[in-house]
Amino acid sequence: MTETPPTDEHRPWWRDAVVYQVYPRSFASSGTRGGGAGIGDLPGITSRLPYLRDLGVDALWLTPFYTSPQHDHGYDVADYRDVERLFGTLDDADALVAGAHEHGLKVVVDLVPNHTSDEHAWFRAALAAGPGGPERARYLFREGRGQGGDEPPNNWQSVFGGPAWTRVDDGQWYLHLFDSTQPDLDWRNPEVGDMFEDVLRFWLDRGVDGFRVDVAHGLFKEESLRDQERVVPPPGPDSPPETSMVERTEVDEPMWDQPEVHEVYRRWHRVLADYPGDRMDVAEAWTRTPESMARYVRPDEMQQAFNFAWLLAPWSAEAFADVVTGTFAALAPVGASPTWVLSNHDVIRHPTRYGGGLVGLARARAATLAMLALPGSSYLYQGEELGLEQVDVAPEDRQDPSWFRTGEVGRDGCRVPIPWSGDAPPYGFGPGGEQPWIPQPADWAGLTVEAQTGDDGSTLELYRAALAARRALPTADAVEVSVEGDVLRLERDGLVVLVNCGTTDVPLPAGDDTRVVVASGQVTDTLPPDTAVWLRG
Ligand code: NOJ
């Protein structure tokens, strides 16, 4: 039996929540804000809140909608306390938070503390002030190496490819672990921590329920900024930048997961505790092991950390079982509850990862159904409820900064705007007939929300049924995990979940009282390959 230790009577909302990730550029456009009809906006999201409530999720996580030149589509923040004009205004953000709360949905916003945009007032001041001043000390400016300082200060590579250093006109270099438009802050400078406490309070005062913390493992670098001794292999076409970071083994990482970072999360824990209503934060920390992930969710740090192990597991009963067992084992000593995720805006959509086509979709539906039965919190990414696949975006339409830095296909294929209705692009994404900022495929008419609604075999109706069934389950902290042949078996509080990862049908347990609660495909008295089922005995 794998379980997290019992908690107090009080059960915070996030412990069992299903959180739906909204990528604002690509969710829905009202056509009335700066981005026009081709770019999603905050009123567009607000208008779709009834859809999310009816889908059956508990919370939204909004990726960054703050003022930004959009080189990394919002993960390059120029003003943490205002809304990007493409998406709307602060009043629109307030209306979205209020509307979500009226629909019974919590709101988690993204916080980007590792780096700012190069258009942030601090970075502009740093450039204007020149070497040696306090303005530069908020970032990691250094002299170069070699003759004339022509070589970068160390050998670090950007996650998006190429050197992690860019030289400015006066000869100094600044560190950017991502794009050159995303200079890293120096968290050893107390001004930085103070600024982010203000930003947290700014959004908490506006009523948000939590924060997803971007690059939570990155804020501190080894103080010496020494060379990396074994360098991470560059990302390949099938491994988006941040997925490949997890696959690294035995690499030397002076830029990630330094012990000093935990003091930041202790401070934020105290800030969140100043507010009522179980405010929370969730770490995006691509650490190397479940044990290092668990350090981010010690009782006085963050409430949650994304558990990317489920997402990275291959289609195998053994692999899924190992992930579940390993996750609970790592979290038990710190008393944290698990999270699960299969897709997000940085990785290849899971039907495509599982092989694409009908098989990929069947496996994706089964993996989702299994995930939704696990104790803890699940994160869904917009469009997965429609069974969307990764789109092969034409080179001229690609916009991911990693594409510009490396020429490798980046993450655009999972960011294509959502199809809501109709037979042709923009499928109700925005008013008017224009293609959105990343063009939608011509063959999505059968995948729209409108087309799938009421179709019992559709992926959308499967998600609705599974989320409704999940709501009816008693909460659980424990799960029994086993593997028989190619079948994964999970049991929690009387609910049995079977996932057939093999290639032949397997018999379902017989018994007059056994009842199928929900299934990811057709089940009779057998469970076909690539299918999952929830059974109540
Ligand atoms: C993680 C975000 O999810 C990703 O989209 C972004 O590019 C990097 N962090 C840099 O902020």
Coordinates of C-alpha atoms and ligand atoms in Angstrom, one line a residue:
M1 CA 0.0 0.0 0.0
T2 CA 1.4 3.4 -0.9
E3 CA 0.1 6.3 0.9
T4 CA 0.9 9.8 2.2
P5 CA 0.6 10.2 6.0
P6 CA -2.8 11.2 7.3
T7 CA -3.5 15.0 7.5
D8 CA -5.5 17.1 9.9
E9 CA -9.2 17.1 9.6
H10 CA -9.0 20.2 7.4
R11 CA -8.4 19.2 3.8
P12 CA -7.2 22.1 1.6
W13 CA -8.9 22.4 -1.8
W14 CA -5.7 21.8 -3.8
R15 CA -5.1 18.4 -2.3
D16 CA -7.6 16.7 -4.5
A17 CA -8.1 19.3 -7.2
V18 CA -8.2 18.8 -10.9
V19 CA -6.5 21.9 -12.3
Y20 CA -7.0 22.9 -15.9
Q21 CA -4.1 24.7 -17.6
V22 CA -5.2 27.7 -19.8
Y23 CA -2.6 29.0 -22.3
P24 CA -4.2 32.4 -22.8
R25 CA -2.9 33.1 -26.3
S26 CA -4.6 29.9 -27.5
F27 CA -7.7 29.4 -25.5
A28 CA -10.4 31.7 -26.8
S29 CA -10.5 35.2 -28.2
S30 CA -13.1 37.9 -27.7
G31 CA -11.6 39.8 -30.6
T32 CA -12.0 43.0 -28.5
R33 CA -8.5 43.3 -27.0
G34 CA -5.1 44.3 -28.4
G35 CA -4.4 40.9 -30.0
G36 CA -7.6 41.0 -32.2
A37 CA -9.4 37.9 -33.2
G38 CA -6.3 35.8 -33.8
I39 CA -4.9 35.9 -30.2
G40 CA -6.7 34.6 -27.2
D41 CA -7.5 37.1 -24.4
L42 CA -8.8 37.4 -20.9
P43 CA -12.5 38.2 -21.8
G44 CA -12.3 35.1 -24.1
I45 CA -11.4 33.0 -21.1
T46 CA -14.1 34.5 -18.9
S47 CA -16.7 33.8 -21.6
R48 CA -15.7 30.1 -21.5
L49 CA -15.9 29.6 -17.7
P50 CA -19.2 27.8 -17.9
Y51 CA -17.5 25.3 -20.2
L52 CA -14.8 24.7 -17.6
R53 CA -17.3 24.4 -14.8
D54 CA -19.4 21.9 -16.8
L55 CA -16.3 19.9 -17.7
G56 CA -15.9 19.3 -14.0
V57 CA -12.5 20.8 -13.1
D58 CA -11.8 22.5 -9.8
A59 CA -9.3 25.2 -10.8
L60 CA -7.6 27.0 -13.6
W61 CA -4.0 27.7 -14.0
L62 CA -3.3 30.6 -16.3
T63 CA 0.1 30.8 -17.9
P64 CA 1.6 34.3 -17.9
F65 CA -0.7 37.2 -19.1
Y66 CA 1.5 40.0 -17.8
T67 CA 3.0 42.8 -19.8
S68 CA 5.5 41.1 -22.1
P69 CA 7.2 41.5 -25.5
Q70 CA 6.1 37.9 -26.0
H71 CA 9.5 36.5 -27.1
D72 CA 8.7 33.4 -25.0
H73 CA 4.9 34.1 -25.0
G74 CA 4.7 35.6 -21.6
Y75 CA 7.5 33.9 -19.8
D76 CA 9.5 37.1 -20.5
V77 CA 7.7 39.5 -18.1
A78 CA 8.3 43.2 -18.5
D79 CA 5.8 44.2 -15.7
Y80 CA 4.7 41.7 -13.1
R81 CA 1.9 43.9 -11.9
D82 CA 0.0 44.6 -15.1
V83 CA -1.7 42.8 -18.0
E84 CA -0.3 42.5 -21.5
R85 CA -2.4 44.7 -23.8
L86 CA -2.8 41.8 -26.3
F87 CA -4.7 40.0 -23.6
G88 CA -6.6 42.8 -21.9
T89 CA -6.3 44.9 -18.8
L90 CA -6.1 44.6 -15.0
D91 CA -9.9 45.0 -14.9
D92 CA -10.2 42.0 -17.2
A93 CA -8.0 40.0 -14.9
D94 CA -10.2 41.0 -11.9
A95 CA -13.3 40.1 -13.8
L96 CA -11.8 36.7 -14.7
V97 CA -10.9 35.9 -11.1
A98 CA -14.3 37.0 -9.9
G99 CA -16.1 35.1 -12.6
A100 CA -14.1 31.9 -11.9
H101 CA -15.0 32.2 -8.2
E102 CA -18.6 32.6 -9.1
H103 CA -18.4 29.4 -11.0
G104 CA -16.8 27.6 -8.1
L105 CA -13.4 27.5 -9.8
K106 CA -10.1 28.5 -8.1
V107 CA -7.5 30.5 -10.0
V108 CA -3.8 29.8 -10.0
V109 CA -1.5 32.3 -11.8
D110 CA 2.0 31.9 -13.1
L111 CA 4.9 33.5 -11.4
V112 CA 8.2 33.9 -13.3
P113 CA 10.9 34.6 -10.7
N114 CA 14.0 33.2 -12.4
H115 CA 14.3 35.9 -15.1
T116 CA 12.6 39.0 -16.3
S117 CA 12.2 40.3 -19.9
D118 CA 15.0 42.4 -21.2
E119 CA 12.3 45.1 -21.5
H120 CA 11.7 45.1 -17.7
A121 CA 12.5 48.4 -16.1
W122 CA 15.3 46.8 -14.0
F123 CA 17.1 45.4 -17.0
R124 CA 16.8 48.7 -18.9
A125 CA 18.3 50.5 -15.9
A126 CA 21.0 47.8 -15.7
L127 CA 22.1 48.5 -19.3
A128 CA 21.9 52.2 -18.9
A129 CA 23.9 52.3 -15.7
G130 CA 26.9 50.4 -16.9
P131 CA 29.2 48.0 -15.1
G132 CA 29.6 48.0 -11.4
G133 CA 26.5 49.8 -10.3
P134 CA 23.6 48.5 -8.1
E135 CA 21.4 48.3 -11.1
R136 CA 23.5 45.6 -12.7
A137 CA 23.7 43.7 -9.4
R138 CA 20.1 42.6 -9.8
Y139 CA 21.2 40.4 -12.7
L140 CA 24.2 38.2 -13.3
F141 CA 26.6 40.4 -15.3
R142 CA 30.2 39.3 -15.5
E143 CA 33.4 40.0 -17.4
G144 CA 34.2 37.6 -20.1
R145 CA 37.1 35.2 -20.3
G146 CA 40.0 35.0 -22.8
Q147 CA 41.7 37.8 -24.6
G148 CA 39.7 41.0 -24.3
G149 CA 37.0 39.2 -22.4
D150 CA 35.7 37.9 -25.7
E151 CA 34.7 34.5 -24.4
P152 CA 31.6 33.9 -22.2
P153 CA 32.3 33.8 -18.4
N154 CA 31.5 30.1 -18.3
N155 CA 30.5 27.2 -20.6
W156 CA 26.8 27.0 -19.7
Q157 CA 24.3 26.5 -22.4
S158 CA 20.8 28.0 -22.7
V159 CA 17.9 25.5 -22.3
F160 CA 16.8 26.9 -25.6
G161 CA 20.1 26.2 -27.3
G162 CA 23.3 28.1 -27.7
P163 CA 25.4 29.9 -25.1
A164 CA 23.7 31.0 -21.9
W165 CA 25.5 34.4 -22.0
T166 CA 25.1 37.5 -24.2
R167 CA 27.5 40.3 -24.4
V168 CA 26.4 44.0 -24.1
D169 CA 27.9 47.0 -25.7
D170 CA 30.3 47.9 -22.9
G171 CA 31.8 44.4 -23.0
Q172 CA 30.2 42.7 -20.0
W173 CA 28.1 39.5 -20.4
Y174 CA 24.8 38.6 -18.8
L175 CA 23.4 35.2 -18.0
H176 CA 20.2 33.9 -19.5
L177 CA 19.4 30.2 -18.9
F178 CA 16.6 30.6 -21.5
D179 CA 16.4 33.1 -24.4
S180 CA 18.7 36.2 -24.6
T181 CA 15.6 38.3 -24.0
Q182 CA 15.2 36.6 -20.5
P183 CA 18.0 37.7 -18.3
D184 CA 18.4 35.7 -15.1
L185 CA 18.0 37.6 -11.8
D186 CA 20.5 37.4 -9.1
W187 CA 18.6 36.0 -6.1
R188 CA 21.6 36.6 -3.8
N189 CA 20.6 40.3 -4.1
P190 CA 17.9 40.9 -1.4
E191 CA 16.1 43.5 -3.6
V192 CA 15.0 40.6 -5.8
G193 CA 13.3 38.6 -3.0
D194 CA 11.6 41.8 -1.8
M195 CA 10.3 42.6 -5.2
F196 CA 8.8 39.1 -5.6
E197 CA 7.2 39.3 -2.2
D198 CA 5.4 42.4 -3.3
V199 CA 4.4 40.7 -6.6
L200 CA 2.9 37.8 -4.6
R201 CA 1.0 40.1 -2.4
F202 CA -0.2 42.2 -5.4
W203 CA -2.0 39.1 -6.9
L204 CA -3.0 37.6 -3.6
D205 CA -4.7 40.9 -2.7
R206 CA -6.6 40.6 -6.1
G207 CA -7.9 37.2 -5.0
V208 CA -5.9 34.6 -6.8
D209 CA -5.8 31.2 -5.0
G210 CA -2.3 30.2 -5.9
F211 CA 0.9 30.4 -8.0
R212 CA 2.6 28.0 -10.4
V213 CA 6.2 28.9 -10.0
D214 CA 8.2 28.8 -13.2
V215 CA 11.7 27.3 -13.1
A216 CA 11.4 26.9 -9.4
H217 CA 14.7 24.9 -9.3
G218 CA 16.6 27.7 -11.1
L219 CA 16.7 30.8 -9.0
F220 CA 20.0 30.2 -7.3
K221 CA 23.2 29.3 -9.2
E222 CA 26.4 28.1 -7.6
E223 CA 27.9 31.3 -6.4
S224 CA 31.2 30.8 -8.2
L225 CA 29.4 30.4 -11.6
R226 CA 32.0 27.7 -12.3
D227 CA 32.0 25.7 -15.5
Q228 CA 29.7 22.8 -15.9
E229 CA 31.8 19.7 -16.0
R230 CA 29.5 17.3 -17.8
V231 CA 27.3 19.1 -20.2
V232 CA 23.7 18.3 -20.9
P233 CA 23.3 16.9 -24.4
P234 CA 21.4 19.3 -26.6
P235 CA 17.7 18.6 -27.0
G236 CA 16.6 16.4 -29.9
P237 CA 13.6 16.8 -32.1
D238 CA 11.5 14.4 -30.1
S239 CA 12.5 15.8 -26.7
P240 CA 11.3 19.4 -26.1
P241 CA 13.9 21.4 -24.2
E242 CA 12.6 20.8 -20.7
T243 CA 11.8 17.2 -21.1
S244 CA 15.3 16.4 -22.1
M245 CA 16.5 18.2 -18.9
V246 CA 14.9 15.4 -16.9
E247 CA 16.5 12.7 -18.9
R248 CA 20.0 13.9 -17.9
T249 CA 21.8 11.4 -15.8
E250 CA 24.9 12.0 -13.7
V251 CA 25.4 15.5 -15.2
D252 CA 27.0 18.3 -13.2
E253 CA 24.5 21.1 -12.7
P254 CA 25.8 24.2 -11.0
M255 CA 22.9 26.1 -12.4
W256 CA 20.0 24.1 -11.0
D257 CA 18.5 22.9 -7.7
Q258 CA 20.8 24.7 -5.3
P259 CA 20.1 24.4 -1.6
E260 CA 19.6 28.2 -1.1
V261 CA 16.4 28.2 -3.2
H262 CA 14.5 26.6 -0.4
E263 CA 14.7 29.6 1.8
V264 CA 12.7 31.5 -0.8
Y265 CA 9.9 29.0 -0.7
R266 CA 9.9 29.1 3.1
R267 CA 9.4 32.9 2.9
W268 CA 6.6 32.5 0.3
H269 CA 4.9 29.9 2.6
R270 CA 4.7 32.5 5.3
V271 CA 3.3 35.1 2.8
L272 CA 0.6 32.7 1.6
A273 CA -0.3 31.9 5.2
D274 CA -1.1 35.6 5.8
Y275 CA -4.1 35.1 3.5
P276 CA -7.3 33.1 4.1
G277 CA -8.5 30.2 2.0
D278 CA -5.6 27.8 1.6
R279 CA -3.6 29.8 -0.9
M280 CA -0.9 27.6 -2.5
D281 CA 2.0 27.4 -4.8
V282 CA 3.1 24.6 -7.1
A283 CA 6.7 24.2 -8.3
E284 CA 7.8 23.6 -11.8
A285 CA 11.0 22.0 -10.8
W286 CA 12.6 19.7 -13.3
T287 CA 14.7 18.0 -10.7
R288 CA 16.6 14.8 -11.3
T289 CA 14.9 12.5 -8.8
P290 CA 11.6 12.2 -6.9
E291 CA 13.6 12.8 -3.7
S292 CA 14.9 16.1 -4.9
M293 CA 11.4 17.1 -6.0
A294 CA 10.1 16.2 -2.5
R295 CA 12.4 18.8 -1.0
Y296 CA 10.3 21.6 -2.6
V297 CA 7.2 20.3 -0.7
R298 CA 8.5 20.0 2.8
P299 CA 5.8 21.2 5.3
D300 CA 7.1 24.8 5.4
E301 CA 7.8 25.2 1.7
M302 CA 5.5 24.8 -1.3
Q303 CA 2.2 22.9 -1.2
Q304 CA 2.8 21.0 -4.5
A305 CA 5.4 20.2 -7.1
F306 CA 4.6 19.0 -10.6
N307 CA 5.4 15.3 -10.8
F308 CA 6.7 14.9 -14.3
A309 CA 7.5 11.2 -13.8
W310 CA 4.0 10.1 -15.0
L311 CA 4.3 12.3 -18.1
L312 CA 7.8 10.8 -18.9
A313 CA 6.8 7.2 -18.4
P314 CA 6.6 5.0 -21.5
W315 CA 3.4 3.0 -22.2
S316 CA 4.1 0.1 -19.8
A317 CA 2.2 -1.2 -16.8
E318 CA 5.6 -1.7 -15.0
A319 CA 6.7 1.8 -15.7
F320 CA 3.4 3.3 -14.5
A321 CA 3.5 1.2 -11.4
D322 CA 7.0 2.2 -10.7
V323 CA 6.1 5.9 -11.0
V324 CA 3.2 5.6 -8.6
T325 CA 5.2 3.6 -6.0
G326 CA 8.2 5.9 -6.4
T327 CA 6.1 9.0 -6.1
F328 CA 4.5 8.0 -2.9
A329 CA 7.7 6.7 -1.4
A330 CA 9.5 10.0 -2.1
L331 CA 6.6 12.2 -0.7
A332 CA 5.9 10.1 2.4
P333 CA 8.8 11.4 4.4
V334 CA 7.8 15.0 3.9
G335 CA 4.1 14.4 4.2
A336 CA 3.1 16.0 0.9
S337 CA 0.4 14.8 -1.4
P338 CA 1.1 13.9 -5.0
T339 CA 0.4 15.6 -8.3
W340 CA 0.0 14.0 -11.8
V341 CA 0.3 15.5 -15.3
L342 CA 0.4 14.1 -18.8
S343 CA 0.6 17.2 -21.0
N344 CA 1.4 20.9 -20.8
H345 CA 2.5 23.7 -23.1
D346 CA 6.1 22.5 -23.1
V347 CA 5.8 18.9 -24.1
I348 CA 4.5 16.8 -27.0
R349 CA 0.8 16.1 -26.5
H350 CA 0.3 12.7 -25.0
P351 CA -1.7 11.0 -27.8
T352 CA 1.2 11.8 -30.1
R353 CA 3.8 10.7 -27.5
Y354 CA 2.0 7.3 -27.3
G355 CA 2.3 6.8 -31.0
G356 CA -0.4 9.0 -32.5
G357 CA -3.5 8.0 -34.5
L358 CA -6.1 5.7 -33.0
V359 CA -3.6 3.8 -30.9
G360 CA -2.1 6.9 -29.5
L361 CA -5.5 8.3 -28.7
A362 CA -6.7 5.1 -27.0
R363 CA -3.6 5.0 -24.8
A364 CA -3.9 8.7 -24.0
R365 CA -7.5 8.2 -22.9
A366 CA -6.5 5.2 -20.8
A367 CA -3.5 7.0 -19.2
T368 CA -5.8 9.9 -18.3
L369 CA -8.4 7.7 -16.8
A370 CA -5.8 6.0 -14.6
M371 CA -4.3 9.3 -13.6
L372 CA -7.7 10.7 -12.6
A373 CA -8.1 7.8 -10.2
L374 CA -4.9 8.4 -8.4
P375 CA -5.0 10.1 -5.0
G376 CA -3.8 13.7 -5.1
S377 CA -4.2 16.4 -7.7
S378 CA -4.2 16.2 -11.5
Y379 CA -3.2 18.9 -13.9
L380 CA -4.9 18.9 -17.4
Y381 CA -3.7 20.9 -20.4
Q382 CA -6.3 22.7 -22.5
G383 CA -7.2 20.7 -25.6
E384 CA -6.3 17.3 -24.1
E385 CA -10.0 16.8 -23.3
L386 CA -10.6 17.0 -27.1
G387 CA -7.9 14.4 -27.8
L388 CA -5.9 16.9 -29.7
E389 CA -2.6 15.7 -31.1
Q390 CA 0.7 17.6 -31.5
V391 CA 0.4 19.6 -34.8
D392 CA 3.2 19.7 -37.3
V393 CA 3.4 23.5 -37.5
A394 CA 4.9 24.7 -40.8
P395 CA 8.4 26.2 -40.4
E396 CA 7.1 29.7 -41.4
D397 CA 4.5 29.6 -38.6
R398 CA 6.8 28.5 -35.8
Q399 CA 7.3 30.9 -33.0
D400 CA 9.0 29.1 -30.2
P401 CA 12.3 30.9 -29.2
S402 CA 14.1 27.5 -29.2
W403 CA 13.2 27.1 -32.9
F404 CA 14.9 30.5 -33.6
R405 CA 18.0 29.6 -31.5
T406 CA 18.5 26.0 -32.7
G407 CA 16.5 25.3 -35.8
E408 CA 14.9 22.4 -34.0
V409 CA 11.1 22.0 -34.0
G410 CA 10.0 23.5 -30.7
R411 CA 6.8 23.6 -28.7
D412 CA 4.4 25.3 -31.1
G413 CA 2.7 22.1 -32.0
C414 CA 1.0 21.8 -28.6
R415 CA 0.0 25.5 -28.5
V416 CA -2.3 25.6 -31.5
P417 CA -5.5 27.4 -30.6
I418 CA -8.5 25.5 -29.4
P419 CA -11.3 24.5 -31.8
W420 CA -14.6 25.3 -30.3
S421 CA -17.2 25.0 -33.1
G422 CA -17.8 25.0 -36.9
D423 CA -16.3 23.2 -39.8
A424 CA -13.2 25.3 -40.7
P425 CA -10.5 27.4 -39.0
P426 CA -10.7 29.4 -36.7
Y427 CA -13.3 26.9 -35.4
G428 CA -15.0 29.5 -33.2
F429 CA -11.7 30.4 -31.5
G430 CA -12.4 34.1 -32.2
P431 CA -14.8 36.2 -34.2
G432 CA -14.3 36.5 -37.9
G433 CA -12.8 34.1 -40.3
E434 CA -9.0 34.6 -39.9
Q435 CA -6.6 31.9 -38.9
P436 CA -5.3 32.4 -35.3
W437 CA -1.7 33.2 -34.4
I438 CA -0.7 29.5 -35.1
P439 CA -2.8 28.2 -37.9
Q440 CA -5.2 25.4 -37.1
P441 CA -5.3 22.2 -39.2
A442 CA -7.9 21.8 -41.8
D443 CA -9.1 18.5 -40.4
W444 CA -10.1 19.5 -36.9
A445 CA -13.9 19.9 -37.6
G446 CA -14.6 16.6 -35.8
L447 CA -12.6 17.6 -32.8
T448 CA -14.4 20.8 -31.8
V449 CA -16.2 21.1 -28.5
E450 CA -19.4 21.4 -30.4
A451 CA -18.8 18.3 -32.5
Q452 CA -17.8 16.2 -29.5
T453 CA -20.6 17.3 -27.1
G454 CA -23.2 14.7 -26.7
D455 CA -21.2 12.1 -28.6
D456 CA -20.7 9.3 -26.0
G457 CA -17.6 7.9 -27.7
S458 CA -15.9 11.3 -27.8
T459 CA -12.9 12.2 -25.7
L460 CA -14.6 15.2 -24.4
E461 CA -17.5 13.1 -23.0
L462 CA -15.0 10.7 -21.5
Y463 CA -13.3 13.5 -19.6
R464 CA -16.7 14.8 -18.5
A465 CA -17.8 11.4 -17.3
A466 CA -14.5 10.7 -15.6
L467 CA -14.4 14.0 -13.8
A468 CA -18.0 13.6 -12.7
A469 CA -17.2 10.1 -11.4
R470 CA -14.1 11.4 -9.7
R471 CA -16.2 14.0 -7.8
A472 CA -18.4 11.2 -6.5
L473 CA -15.4 9.3 -5.1
P474 CA -14.5 9.6 -1.4
T475 CA -11.2 11.3 -1.0
A476 CA -8.3 9.0 -0.7
D477 CA -4.7 9.3 0.4
A478 CA -3.6 5.7 -0.4
V479 CA -3.6 3.4 -3.4
E480 CA -2.6 -0.2 -3.8
V481 CA -0.5 -0.8 -7.0
S482 CA 0.2 -4.1 -8.7
V483 CA 1.0 -5.4 -12.1
E484 CA -0.2 -8.7 -13.6
G485 CA 1.2 -9.5 -17.0
D486 CA 0.8 -6.2 -18.9
V487 CA -2.1 -5.0 -16.8
L488 CA -1.7 -2.2 -14.2
R489 CA -4.0 -2.5 -11.3
L490 CA -4.8 0.4 -8.9
E491 CA -7.1 0.1 -6.0
R492 CA -8.3 2.9 -3.8
D493 CA -11.1 2.7 -1.3
G494 CA -13.2 0.1 -3.2
L495 CA -12.5 1.4 -6.7
V496 CA -10.4 -0.9 -8.9
V497 CA -8.7 0.6 -11.9
L498 CA -7.3 -1.7 -14.6
V499 CA -5.1 -0.5 -17.5
N500 CA -4.3 -3.0 -20.3
C501 CA -0.9 -2.1 -21.6
G502 CA -0.6 -5.4 -23.5
T503 CA -1.6 -6.5 -26.9
T504 CA -4.4 -9.0 -26.1
D505 CA -7.8 -8.8 -24.4
V506 CA -7.8 -9.7 -20.7
P507 CA -10.9 -10.9 -18.8
L508 CA -12.5 -8.5 -16.4
P509 CA -13.1 -9.8 -12.9
A510 CA -16.4 -11.7 -12.8
G511 CA -19.0 -11.0 -10.1
D512 CA -22.6 -9.9 -10.1
D513 CA -21.8 -6.8 -8.2
T514 CA -18.9 -5.6 -10.3
R515 CA -20.0 -2.5 -12.1
V516 CA -18.1 -0.5 -14.7
V517 CA -18.0 3.2 -13.5
V518 CA -16.3 4.5 -16.5
A519 CA -14.1 3.1 -19.3
S520 CA -11.8 4.7 -21.8
G521 CA -13.0 2.4 -24.6
Q522 CA -15.5 -0.4 -25.3
V523 CA -15.4 -3.1 -22.6
T524 CA -17.6 -6.1 -22.4
D525 CA -16.5 -9.0 -20.2
T526 CA -12.9 -8.3 -21.4
L527 CA -10.6 -5.3 -21.3
P528 CA -9.1 -4.7 -24.8
P529 CA -5.5 -3.5 -25.3
D530 CA -4.9 0.2 -24.7
T531 CA -7.9 0.6 -22.5
A532 CA -8.6 1.5 -18.9
V533 CA -11.6 0.9 -16.7
W534 CA -12.8 1.9 -13.3
L535 CA -14.7 -0.9 -11.5
R536 CA -16.7 -0.8 -8.4
G537 CA -17.1 -4.1 -6.6
Ligands
NOJ1 C1 9.0 26.9 -18.2 C2 7.8 27.3 -19.0 O1 6.8 26.3 -18.8 C3 8.3 27.4 -20.4 O2 7.2 27.6 -21.3 C4 9.2 28.6 -20.4 O3 9.7 28.7 -21.8 C5 10.4 28.4 -19.5 N1 10.0 27.9 -18.2 C6 11.2 29.7 -19.3 O4 10.4 30.6 -18.5

